[in-house]
Short mmCIF file of C-alpha atoms and ligand atoms in Angstrom, two decimals:
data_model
loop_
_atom_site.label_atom_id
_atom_site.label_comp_id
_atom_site.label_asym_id
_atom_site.label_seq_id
_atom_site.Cartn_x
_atom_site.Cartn_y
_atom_site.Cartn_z
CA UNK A 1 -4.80 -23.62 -7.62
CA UNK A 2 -4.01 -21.95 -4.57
CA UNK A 3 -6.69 -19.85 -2.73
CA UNK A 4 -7.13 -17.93 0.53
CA UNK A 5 -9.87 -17.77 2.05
CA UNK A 6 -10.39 -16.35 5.70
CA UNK A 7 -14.18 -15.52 7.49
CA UNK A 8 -14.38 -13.66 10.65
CA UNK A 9 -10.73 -13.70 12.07
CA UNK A 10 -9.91 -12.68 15.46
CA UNK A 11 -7.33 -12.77 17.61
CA UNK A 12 -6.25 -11.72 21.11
CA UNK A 13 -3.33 -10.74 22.98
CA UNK A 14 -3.68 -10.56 26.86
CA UNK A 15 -6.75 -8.44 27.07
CA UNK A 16 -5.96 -6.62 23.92
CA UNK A 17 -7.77 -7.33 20.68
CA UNK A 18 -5.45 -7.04 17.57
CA UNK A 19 -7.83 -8.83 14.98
CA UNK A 20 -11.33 -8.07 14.85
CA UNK A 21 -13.20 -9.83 12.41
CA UNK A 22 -11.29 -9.86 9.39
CA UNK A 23 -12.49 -11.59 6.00
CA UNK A 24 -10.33 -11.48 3.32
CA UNK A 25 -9.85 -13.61 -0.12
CA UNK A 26 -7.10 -14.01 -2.22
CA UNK A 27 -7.32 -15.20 -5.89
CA UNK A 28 -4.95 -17.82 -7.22
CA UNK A 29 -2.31 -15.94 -8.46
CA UNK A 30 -3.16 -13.06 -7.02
CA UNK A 31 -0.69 -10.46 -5.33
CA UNK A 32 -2.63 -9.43 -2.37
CA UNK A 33 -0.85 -6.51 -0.14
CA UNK A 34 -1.53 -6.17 3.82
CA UNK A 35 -1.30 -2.24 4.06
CA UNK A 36 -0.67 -0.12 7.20
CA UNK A 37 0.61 1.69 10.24
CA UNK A 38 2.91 0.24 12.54
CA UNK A 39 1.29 -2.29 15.18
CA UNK A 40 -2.14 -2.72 13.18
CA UNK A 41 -2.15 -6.25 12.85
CA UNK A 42 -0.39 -7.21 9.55
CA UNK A 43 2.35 -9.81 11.15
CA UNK A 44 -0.28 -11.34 12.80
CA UNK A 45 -2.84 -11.74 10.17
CA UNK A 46 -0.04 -13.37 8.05
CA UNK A 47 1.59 -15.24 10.72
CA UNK A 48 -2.26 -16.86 11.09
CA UNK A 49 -2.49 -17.78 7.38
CA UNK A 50 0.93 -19.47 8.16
CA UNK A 51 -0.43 -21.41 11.07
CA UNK A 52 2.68 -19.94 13.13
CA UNK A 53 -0.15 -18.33 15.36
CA UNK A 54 -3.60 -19.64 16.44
CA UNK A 55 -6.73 -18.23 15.67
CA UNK A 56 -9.65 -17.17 18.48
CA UNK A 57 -12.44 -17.66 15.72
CA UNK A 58 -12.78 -17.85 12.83
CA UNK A 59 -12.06 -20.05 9.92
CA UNK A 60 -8.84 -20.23 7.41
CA UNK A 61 -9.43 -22.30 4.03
CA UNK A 62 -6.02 -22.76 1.44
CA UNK A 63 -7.85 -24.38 -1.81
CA UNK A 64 -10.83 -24.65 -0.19
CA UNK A 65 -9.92 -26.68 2.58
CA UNK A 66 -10.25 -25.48 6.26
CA UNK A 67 -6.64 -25.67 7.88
CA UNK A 68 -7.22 -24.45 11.10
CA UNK A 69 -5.78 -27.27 12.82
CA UNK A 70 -2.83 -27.97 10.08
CA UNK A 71 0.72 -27.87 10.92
CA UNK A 72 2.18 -25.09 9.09
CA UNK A 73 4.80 -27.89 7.70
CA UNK A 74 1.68 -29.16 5.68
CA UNK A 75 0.47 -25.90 4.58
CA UNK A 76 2.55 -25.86 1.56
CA UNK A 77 3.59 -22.26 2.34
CA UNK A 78 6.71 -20.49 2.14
CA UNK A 79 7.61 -17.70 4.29
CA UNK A 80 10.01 -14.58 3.77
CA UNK A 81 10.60 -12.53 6.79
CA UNK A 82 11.91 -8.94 7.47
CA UNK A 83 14.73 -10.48 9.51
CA UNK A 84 16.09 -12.64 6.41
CA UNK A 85 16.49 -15.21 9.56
CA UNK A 86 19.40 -16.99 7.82
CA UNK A 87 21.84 -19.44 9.42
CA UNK A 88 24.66 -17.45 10.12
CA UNK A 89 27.65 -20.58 9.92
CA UNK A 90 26.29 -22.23 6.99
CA UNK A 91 26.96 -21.57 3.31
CA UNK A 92 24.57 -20.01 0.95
CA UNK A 93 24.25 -23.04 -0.52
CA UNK A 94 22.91 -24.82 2.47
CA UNK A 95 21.32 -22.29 3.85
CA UNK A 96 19.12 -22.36 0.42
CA UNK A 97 18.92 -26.04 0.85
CA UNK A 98 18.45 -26.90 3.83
CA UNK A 99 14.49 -27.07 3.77
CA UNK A 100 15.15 -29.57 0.70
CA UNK A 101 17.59 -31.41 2.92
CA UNK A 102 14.76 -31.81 6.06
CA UNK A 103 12.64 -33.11 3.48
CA UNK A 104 15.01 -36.00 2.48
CA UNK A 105 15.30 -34.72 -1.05
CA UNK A 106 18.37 -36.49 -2.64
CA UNK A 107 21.88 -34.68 -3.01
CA UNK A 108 22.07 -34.43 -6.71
CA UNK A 109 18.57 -32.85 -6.88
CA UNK A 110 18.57 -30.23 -4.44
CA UNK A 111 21.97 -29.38 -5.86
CA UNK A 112 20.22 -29.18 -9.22
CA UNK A 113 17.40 -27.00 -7.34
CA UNK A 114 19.77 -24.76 -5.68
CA UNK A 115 21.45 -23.65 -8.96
CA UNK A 116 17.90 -23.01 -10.88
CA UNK A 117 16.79 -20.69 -7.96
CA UNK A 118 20.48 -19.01 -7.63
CA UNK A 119 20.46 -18.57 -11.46
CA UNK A 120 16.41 -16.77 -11.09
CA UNK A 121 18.12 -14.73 -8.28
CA UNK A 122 21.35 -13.91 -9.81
CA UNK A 123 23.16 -15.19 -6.87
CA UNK A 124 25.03 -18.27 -8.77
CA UNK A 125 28.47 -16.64 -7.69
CA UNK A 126 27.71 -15.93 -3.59
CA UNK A 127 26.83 -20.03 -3.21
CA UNK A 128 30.14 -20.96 -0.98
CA UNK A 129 29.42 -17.89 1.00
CA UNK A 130 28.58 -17.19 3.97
CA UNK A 131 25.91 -14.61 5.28
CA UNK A 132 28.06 -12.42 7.14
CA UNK A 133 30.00 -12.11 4.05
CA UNK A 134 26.72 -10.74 1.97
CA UNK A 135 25.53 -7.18 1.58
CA UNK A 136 21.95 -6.59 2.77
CA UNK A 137 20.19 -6.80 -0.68
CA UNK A 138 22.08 -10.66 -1.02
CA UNK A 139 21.12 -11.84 2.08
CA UNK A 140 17.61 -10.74 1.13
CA UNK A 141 17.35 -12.77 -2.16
CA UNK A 142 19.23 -15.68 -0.01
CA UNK A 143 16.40 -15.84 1.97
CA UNK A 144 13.97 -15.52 -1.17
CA UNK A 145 16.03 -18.20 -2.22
CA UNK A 146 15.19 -20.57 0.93
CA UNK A 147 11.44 -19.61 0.15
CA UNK A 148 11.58 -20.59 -3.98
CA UNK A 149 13.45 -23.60 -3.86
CA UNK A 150 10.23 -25.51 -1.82
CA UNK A 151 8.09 -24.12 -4.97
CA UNK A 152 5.21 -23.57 -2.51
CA UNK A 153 1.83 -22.59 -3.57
CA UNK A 154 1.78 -19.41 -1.52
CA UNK A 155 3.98 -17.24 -0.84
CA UNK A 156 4.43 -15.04 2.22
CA UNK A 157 6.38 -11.66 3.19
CA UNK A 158 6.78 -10.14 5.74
CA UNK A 159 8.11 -6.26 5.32
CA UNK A 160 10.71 -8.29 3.29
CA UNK A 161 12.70 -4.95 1.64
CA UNK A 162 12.68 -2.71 4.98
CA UNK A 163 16.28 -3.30 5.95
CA UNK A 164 17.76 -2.27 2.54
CA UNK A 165 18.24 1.13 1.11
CA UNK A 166 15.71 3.17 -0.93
CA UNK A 167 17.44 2.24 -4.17
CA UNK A 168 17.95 -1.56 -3.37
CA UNK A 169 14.66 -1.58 -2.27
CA UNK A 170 13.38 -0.21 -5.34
CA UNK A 171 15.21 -2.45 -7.31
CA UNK A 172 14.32 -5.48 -4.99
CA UNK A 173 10.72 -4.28 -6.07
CA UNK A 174 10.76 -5.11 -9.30
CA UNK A 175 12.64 -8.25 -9.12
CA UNK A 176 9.49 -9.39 -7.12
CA UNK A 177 7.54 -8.39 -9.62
CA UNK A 178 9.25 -9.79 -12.07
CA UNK A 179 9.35 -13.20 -9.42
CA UNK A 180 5.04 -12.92 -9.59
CA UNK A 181 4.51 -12.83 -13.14
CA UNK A 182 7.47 -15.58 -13.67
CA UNK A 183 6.10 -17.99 -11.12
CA UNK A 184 2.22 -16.96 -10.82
CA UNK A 185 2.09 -18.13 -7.75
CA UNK A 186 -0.54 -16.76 -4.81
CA UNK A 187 1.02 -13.84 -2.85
CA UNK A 188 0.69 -12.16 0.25
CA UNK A 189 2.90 -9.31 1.17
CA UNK A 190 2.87 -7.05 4.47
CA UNK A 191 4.12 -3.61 4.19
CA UNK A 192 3.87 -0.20 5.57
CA UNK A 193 5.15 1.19 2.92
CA UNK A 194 2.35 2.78 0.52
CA UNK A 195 4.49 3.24 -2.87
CA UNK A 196 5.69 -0.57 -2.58
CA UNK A 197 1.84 -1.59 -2.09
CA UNK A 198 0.78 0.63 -5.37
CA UNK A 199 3.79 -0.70 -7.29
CA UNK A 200 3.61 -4.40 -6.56
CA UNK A 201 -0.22 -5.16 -5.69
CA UNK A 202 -3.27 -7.02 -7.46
CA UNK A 203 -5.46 -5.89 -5.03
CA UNK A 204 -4.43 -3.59 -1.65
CA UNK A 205 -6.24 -4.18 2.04
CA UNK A 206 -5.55 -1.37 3.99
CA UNK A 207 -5.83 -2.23 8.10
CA UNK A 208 -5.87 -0.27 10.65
CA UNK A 209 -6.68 -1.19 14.29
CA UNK A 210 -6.86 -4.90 13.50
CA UNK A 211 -9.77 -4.06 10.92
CA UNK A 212 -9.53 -4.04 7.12
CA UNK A 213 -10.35 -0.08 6.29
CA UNK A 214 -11.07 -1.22 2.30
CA UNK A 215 -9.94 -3.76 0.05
CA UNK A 216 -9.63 -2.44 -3.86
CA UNK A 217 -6.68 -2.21 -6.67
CA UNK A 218 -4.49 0.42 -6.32
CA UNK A 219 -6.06 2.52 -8.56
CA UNK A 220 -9.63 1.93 -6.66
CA UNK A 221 -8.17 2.91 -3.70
CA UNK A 222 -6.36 5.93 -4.46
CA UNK A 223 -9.09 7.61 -6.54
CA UNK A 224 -12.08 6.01 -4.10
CA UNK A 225 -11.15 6.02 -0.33
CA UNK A 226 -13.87 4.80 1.18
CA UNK A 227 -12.68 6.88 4.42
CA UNK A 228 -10.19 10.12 5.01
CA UNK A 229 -7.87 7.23 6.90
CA UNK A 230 -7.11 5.41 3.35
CA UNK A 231 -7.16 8.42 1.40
CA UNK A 232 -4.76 10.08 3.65
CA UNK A 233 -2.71 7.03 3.86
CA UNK A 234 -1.97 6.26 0.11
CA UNK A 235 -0.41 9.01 -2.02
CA UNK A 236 2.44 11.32 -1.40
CA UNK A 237 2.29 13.74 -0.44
CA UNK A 238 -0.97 13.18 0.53
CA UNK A 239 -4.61 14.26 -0.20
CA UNK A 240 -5.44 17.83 1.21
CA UNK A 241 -8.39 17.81 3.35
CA UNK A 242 -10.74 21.57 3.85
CA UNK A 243 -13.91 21.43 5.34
CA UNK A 244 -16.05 23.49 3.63
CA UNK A 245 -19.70 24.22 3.74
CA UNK A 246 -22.34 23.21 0.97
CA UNK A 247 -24.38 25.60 -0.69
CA UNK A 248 -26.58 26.24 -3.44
CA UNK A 249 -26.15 29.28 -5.87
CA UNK A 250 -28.39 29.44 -9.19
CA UNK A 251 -29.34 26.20 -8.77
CA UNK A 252 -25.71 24.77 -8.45
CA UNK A 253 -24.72 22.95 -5.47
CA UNK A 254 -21.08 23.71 -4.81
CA UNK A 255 -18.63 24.26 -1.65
CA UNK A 256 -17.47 27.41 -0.67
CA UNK A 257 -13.71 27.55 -0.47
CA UNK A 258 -11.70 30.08 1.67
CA UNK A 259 -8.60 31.12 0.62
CA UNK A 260 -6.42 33.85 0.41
CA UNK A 261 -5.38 36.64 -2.77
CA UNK A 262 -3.24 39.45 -2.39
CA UNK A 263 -2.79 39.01 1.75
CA UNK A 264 -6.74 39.23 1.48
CA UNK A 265 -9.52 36.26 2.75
CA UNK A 266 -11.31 35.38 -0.24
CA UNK A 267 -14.39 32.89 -0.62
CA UNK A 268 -14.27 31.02 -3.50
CA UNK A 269 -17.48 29.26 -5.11
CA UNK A 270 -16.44 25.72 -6.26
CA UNK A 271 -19.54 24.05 -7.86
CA UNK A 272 -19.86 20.23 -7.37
CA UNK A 273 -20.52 17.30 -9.75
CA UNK A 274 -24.77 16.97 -9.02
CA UNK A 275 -25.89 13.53 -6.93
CA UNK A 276 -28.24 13.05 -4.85
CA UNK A 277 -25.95 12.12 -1.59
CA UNK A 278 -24.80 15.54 -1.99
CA UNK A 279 -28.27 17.48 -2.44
CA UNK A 280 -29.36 15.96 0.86
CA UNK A 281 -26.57 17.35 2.46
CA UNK A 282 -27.15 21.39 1.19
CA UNK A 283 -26.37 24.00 3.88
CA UNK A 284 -24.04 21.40 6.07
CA UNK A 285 -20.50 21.28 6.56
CA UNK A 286 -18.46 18.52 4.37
CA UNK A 287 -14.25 17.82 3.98
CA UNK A 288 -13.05 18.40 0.41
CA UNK A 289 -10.44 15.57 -0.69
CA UNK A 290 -8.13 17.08 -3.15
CA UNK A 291 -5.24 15.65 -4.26
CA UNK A 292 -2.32 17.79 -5.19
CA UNK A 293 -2.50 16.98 -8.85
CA UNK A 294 -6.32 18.04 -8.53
CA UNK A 295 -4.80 21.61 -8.09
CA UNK A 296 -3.21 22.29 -11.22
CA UNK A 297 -1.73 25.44 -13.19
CA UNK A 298 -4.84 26.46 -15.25
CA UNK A 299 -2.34 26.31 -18.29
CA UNK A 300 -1.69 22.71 -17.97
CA UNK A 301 -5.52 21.65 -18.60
CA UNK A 302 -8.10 22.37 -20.88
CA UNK A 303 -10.93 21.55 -19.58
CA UNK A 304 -13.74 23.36 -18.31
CA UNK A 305 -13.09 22.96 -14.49
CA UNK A 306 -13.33 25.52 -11.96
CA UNK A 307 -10.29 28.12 -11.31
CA UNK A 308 -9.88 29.89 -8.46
CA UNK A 309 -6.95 32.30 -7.89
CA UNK A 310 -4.89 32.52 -4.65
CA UNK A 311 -1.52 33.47 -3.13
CA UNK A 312 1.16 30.83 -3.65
CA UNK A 313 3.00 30.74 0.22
CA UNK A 314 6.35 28.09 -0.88
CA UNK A 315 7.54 26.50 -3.55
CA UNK A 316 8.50 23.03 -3.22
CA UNK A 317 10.29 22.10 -7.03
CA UNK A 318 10.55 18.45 -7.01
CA UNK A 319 11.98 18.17 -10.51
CA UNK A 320 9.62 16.73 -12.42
CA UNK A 321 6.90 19.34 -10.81
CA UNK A 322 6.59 21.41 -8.74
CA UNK A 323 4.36 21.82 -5.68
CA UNK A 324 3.06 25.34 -4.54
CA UNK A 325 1.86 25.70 -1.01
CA UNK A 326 -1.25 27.71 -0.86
CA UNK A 327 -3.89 28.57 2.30
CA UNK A 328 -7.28 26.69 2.17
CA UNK A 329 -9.85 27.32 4.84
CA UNK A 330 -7.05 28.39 6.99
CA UNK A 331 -4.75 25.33 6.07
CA UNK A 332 -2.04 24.89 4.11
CA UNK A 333 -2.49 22.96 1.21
CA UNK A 334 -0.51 21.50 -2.00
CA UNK A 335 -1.11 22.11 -5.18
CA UNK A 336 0.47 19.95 -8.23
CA UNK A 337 2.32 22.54 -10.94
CA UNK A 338 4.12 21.94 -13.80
CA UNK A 339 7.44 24.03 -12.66
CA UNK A 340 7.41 26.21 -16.17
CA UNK A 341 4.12 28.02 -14.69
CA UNK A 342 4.97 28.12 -10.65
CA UNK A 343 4.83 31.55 -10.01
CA UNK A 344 7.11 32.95 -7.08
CA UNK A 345 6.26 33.00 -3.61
CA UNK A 346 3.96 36.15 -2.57
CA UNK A 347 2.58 36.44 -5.69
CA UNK A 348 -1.14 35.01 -6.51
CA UNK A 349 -1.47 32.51 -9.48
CA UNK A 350 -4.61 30.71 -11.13
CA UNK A 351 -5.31 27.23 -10.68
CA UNK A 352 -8.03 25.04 -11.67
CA UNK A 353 -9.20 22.47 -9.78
CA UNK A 354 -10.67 19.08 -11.30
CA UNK A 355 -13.69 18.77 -9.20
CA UNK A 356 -14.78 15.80 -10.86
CA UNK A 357 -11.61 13.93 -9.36
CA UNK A 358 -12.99 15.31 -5.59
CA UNK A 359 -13.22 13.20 -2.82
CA UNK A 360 -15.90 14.20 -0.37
CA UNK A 361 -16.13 13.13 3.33
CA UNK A 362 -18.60 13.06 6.11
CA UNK A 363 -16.90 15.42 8.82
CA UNK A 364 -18.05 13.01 11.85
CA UNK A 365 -17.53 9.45 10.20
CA UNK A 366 -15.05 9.88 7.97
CA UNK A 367 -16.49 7.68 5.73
CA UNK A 368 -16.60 8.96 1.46
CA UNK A 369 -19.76 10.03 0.60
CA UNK A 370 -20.03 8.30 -2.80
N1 ATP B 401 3.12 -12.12 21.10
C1 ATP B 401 2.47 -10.98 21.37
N2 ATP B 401 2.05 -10.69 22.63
C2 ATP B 401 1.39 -9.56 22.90
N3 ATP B 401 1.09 -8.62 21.98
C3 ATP B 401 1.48 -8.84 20.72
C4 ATP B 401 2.21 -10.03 20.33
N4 ATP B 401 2.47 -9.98 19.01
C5 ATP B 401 1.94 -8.80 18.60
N5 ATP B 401 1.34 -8.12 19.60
C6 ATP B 401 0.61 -6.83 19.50
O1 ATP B 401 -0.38 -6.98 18.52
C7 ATP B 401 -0.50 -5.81 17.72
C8 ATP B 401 -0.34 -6.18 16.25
O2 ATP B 401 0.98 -6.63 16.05
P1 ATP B 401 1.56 -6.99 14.62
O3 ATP B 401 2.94 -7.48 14.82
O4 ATP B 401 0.61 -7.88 13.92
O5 ATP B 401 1.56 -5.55 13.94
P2 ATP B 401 2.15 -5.13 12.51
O6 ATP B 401 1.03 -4.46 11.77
O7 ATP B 401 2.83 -6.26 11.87
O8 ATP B 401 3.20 -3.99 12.93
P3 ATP B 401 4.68 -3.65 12.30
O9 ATP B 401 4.42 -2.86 11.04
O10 ATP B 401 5.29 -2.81 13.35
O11 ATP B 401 5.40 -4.93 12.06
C9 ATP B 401 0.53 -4.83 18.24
O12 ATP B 401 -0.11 -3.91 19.08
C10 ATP B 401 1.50 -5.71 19.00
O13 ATP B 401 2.06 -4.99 20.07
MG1 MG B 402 4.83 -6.67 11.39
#
C-alpha cells in the first residue's frame, strides 16, 4: 500500500503565497499528474510530499501516517528530477548504485540490482559509462535508474522528459507507462505539458495560482472543465470560446451565433440541450465552449445536430484532418474537418455542430455551468 494523502497545504515564500490550501489524494497505484503553467506551484507541492520543503499548515499522510516531521530519507520515496542531477565522474554503474551503496547494501547484491534495473531500462550496455558520454534520453533513464533500484513505494517526477526532443520524449512516454503498469507503484508526475498528462495519467489536477482548478481523469476533464482556465488549457488546439446570448424561440432555448456567409454577418440560431441551469439564465449573455472536433463537415456525421453554414477564412491541413478557420461572434474560430470535404478558402461550407458535446460558461466566473 502506498497512499497520499494531503489536507489544507500551504506554503509561503517571502510574502508571496504559492500554495493555498491544497487537498489532494492519491490511490495506491495510482498515476496522479500535477498539471500547469509555469510558476504555479507544481515543484513545490511535490518537493513537500518529498519532505525536501516544509509545510506552513497543513498535514501530509504516506499510508496513513502523518509525516510532517519525517526525514525525507525515511519517506520511502524516490525522486526523478528535470535536471537528471547525475554525478558527472562516476560510472553509470555507480551512479545507479550509489543510493544502494549509502545504505550499506552488500557488493554482490546491488551489483545483482543494478543489472535487473539496467536490463528494465535497456541500458545493460552504457554501465562503464560515464554521463558526459550519454545522449540526453540515457542520462534520463540513468537517473530513472537511480530512482528504481531503491524500489520505493512512491515515485516522484519532476518535468522528467523536458530536456529531450519531441520524439524521445514521446517515446520516453510510453516507457513510463509501460514502467507504471510493470511496477504498480504510486505515482506523482509534474508537467506542463498537457498531451503527456492525457497520455500518462490516472487522474489529472490541474493548478493554477497555487490552487488545484479540478481534479478528474483525462477524459473528465477534457469533456467537463469545470472552468474556461482547464478547458482552455487541455486540448490542442484548444476549445473555441464565443459569447453568445440566450434566447428562446418556439419554446427552444438556444444561443444565437454570429457568423459570417458570403462576406455577409449572419445570426445563426443554435438550440441548446434543455436544463434547468440554462432556463434560468434566458435573455443573458453566456461563452459557448466548442471544441474543434464539435465543428465538423456535416458529411462526416449523421446525426441530427444543428448546421449552420459560414465562410471558411484558412485552411490549416494537418494530415490526418484538416482544420478550417471560420469567424464566430467576431472571432476566429477552428473547426475539425475531415480534409476530403474542406472546401477552399473564400468559399462558405456547412458544418454541424454537436451541441450536446457544448461546454457552457458563466461570462464573469468562468466557472461551467453544468
Ligand atoms: N525558494 C524559493 N524562494 C522564493 N520563491 C520561490 C522559491 N521556490 C519557488 N518559488 C516561487 O514559487 C512559485 C511556485 O514555484 P514552483 O517551482 O513550485 O513552480 P512550478 O509550477 O514548478 O513551475 P515550473 O513549471 O516553471 O517548474 C513561483 O512563483 C516561484 O517563483
Ligand atoms: Mg517546477
Amino acid at each position: 500500500m502506498a497512499t497520499i494523502s494531503i489536507e489544507h497545504a500551504s506554503k509561503s515564500f517571502g510574502s508571496t503565497k504559492v500554495l493555498k490550501d491544497i487537498s489532494l489524494d492519491v490511490k495506491d497505484g495510482e498515476f496522479l499528474v500535477l498539471l500547469g503553467a509555469s510558476g504555479c506551484g507544481k515543484s513545490t507541492l511535490l518537493n513537500i510530499i518529498a519532505g525536501l520543503e516544509p509545510m506552513a499548515d497543513g498535514t501530509i499522510r504516506l499510508d496513513g501516517e502523518v509525516v510532517n516531521d519525517v526525514h525525507p530519507k525515511n519517506r520511502d520515496i524516490a525522486m526523478v528530477f528535470q535536471s537528471y542531477a547525475l554525478y558527472p565522474n562516476m560510472t553509470v554503474e555507480r551512479n545507479i548504485a550509489f543510493g544502494l551503496e549509502m545504505r550499506k547494501i552488500s557488493k554482490a547484491e546491488r551489483k545483482a540490482t543494478v543489472r535487473e534495473v539496467a536490463s528494465t531500462l535497456q541500458i545493460e550496455h552504457l554501465l562503464s559509462r560515464k554521463p558526459s558520454q550519454l545522449s540526453g534520453g540515457q542520462r534520463q533513464r540513468v537517473a530513472m535508474g537511480r530512482a528504481l533500484v531503491r524500489r520505493p513505494k512512491i515515485f516522484l517526477f519532476d518535468e522528467p522528459l523536458s530536456n529531450l526532443d519531441a520524439k524521445l520524449r514521446g517515446e520516453m512516454r510510453t516507457e513510463i507507462k509501460k514502467l507504471h503498469q510493470t511496477l504498480k507503484a504510486t505515482m506523482v508526475y509534474v508537467t506542463h505539458d498537457q498531451i503527456e498528462a492525457m497520455t500518462l495519467a490516472d487522474r489529472i489536477a490541474i493548478m493554477k495560482d497555487g490552487e488545484i482548478q479540478q481534479i478528474g481523469t483525462p477524459q473528465e476533464i477534457y469533456s467537463k472543465p469545470a472552468n474556461m482556465y482547464v478547458a482552455g488549457f487541455v486540448g490542442a488546439p484548444p476549445m473555441n470560446f464565443v459569447e453568445v446570448d440566450l434566447v428562446k424561440r418556439e419554446e427552444q432555448l438556444g444561443a444565437i451565433l454570429p457568423a459570417v456567409l458570403k462576406g455577409e454577418p449572419v445570426d445563426h440560431f443554435l438550440p441548446l440541450p434543455n436544463s434547468k441551469h440554462l432556463e434560468a439564465r434566458e435573455n443573458t449573455k453566456v461563452i459557448l465552449g466548442l471544441r474543434p472536433e464539435i465543428i465538423t463537415d456535416s458529411t462526416s456525421t449523421h446525426s441530427s445536430a444543428p448546421e449552420i453554414e459560414c465562410d471558411v477564412e484558412f485552411l490549416e491541413p494537418t494530415g490526418a484532418d484538416t482544420l478550417c478557420i471560420i469567424r464566430l461572434n467576431g472571432h476566429p474560430a477552428k473547426a475539425r474537418v475531415s480534409p476530403l470535404f474542406a472546401c477552399p478558402p473564400g468559399e462558405s461550407m456547412r458544418f454541424t455542430l454537436d451541441t450536446h458535446r457544448a461546454c457552457l460558461f458563466d461570462p464573469t466566473t468562468e466557472q461551467a455551468i453544468t
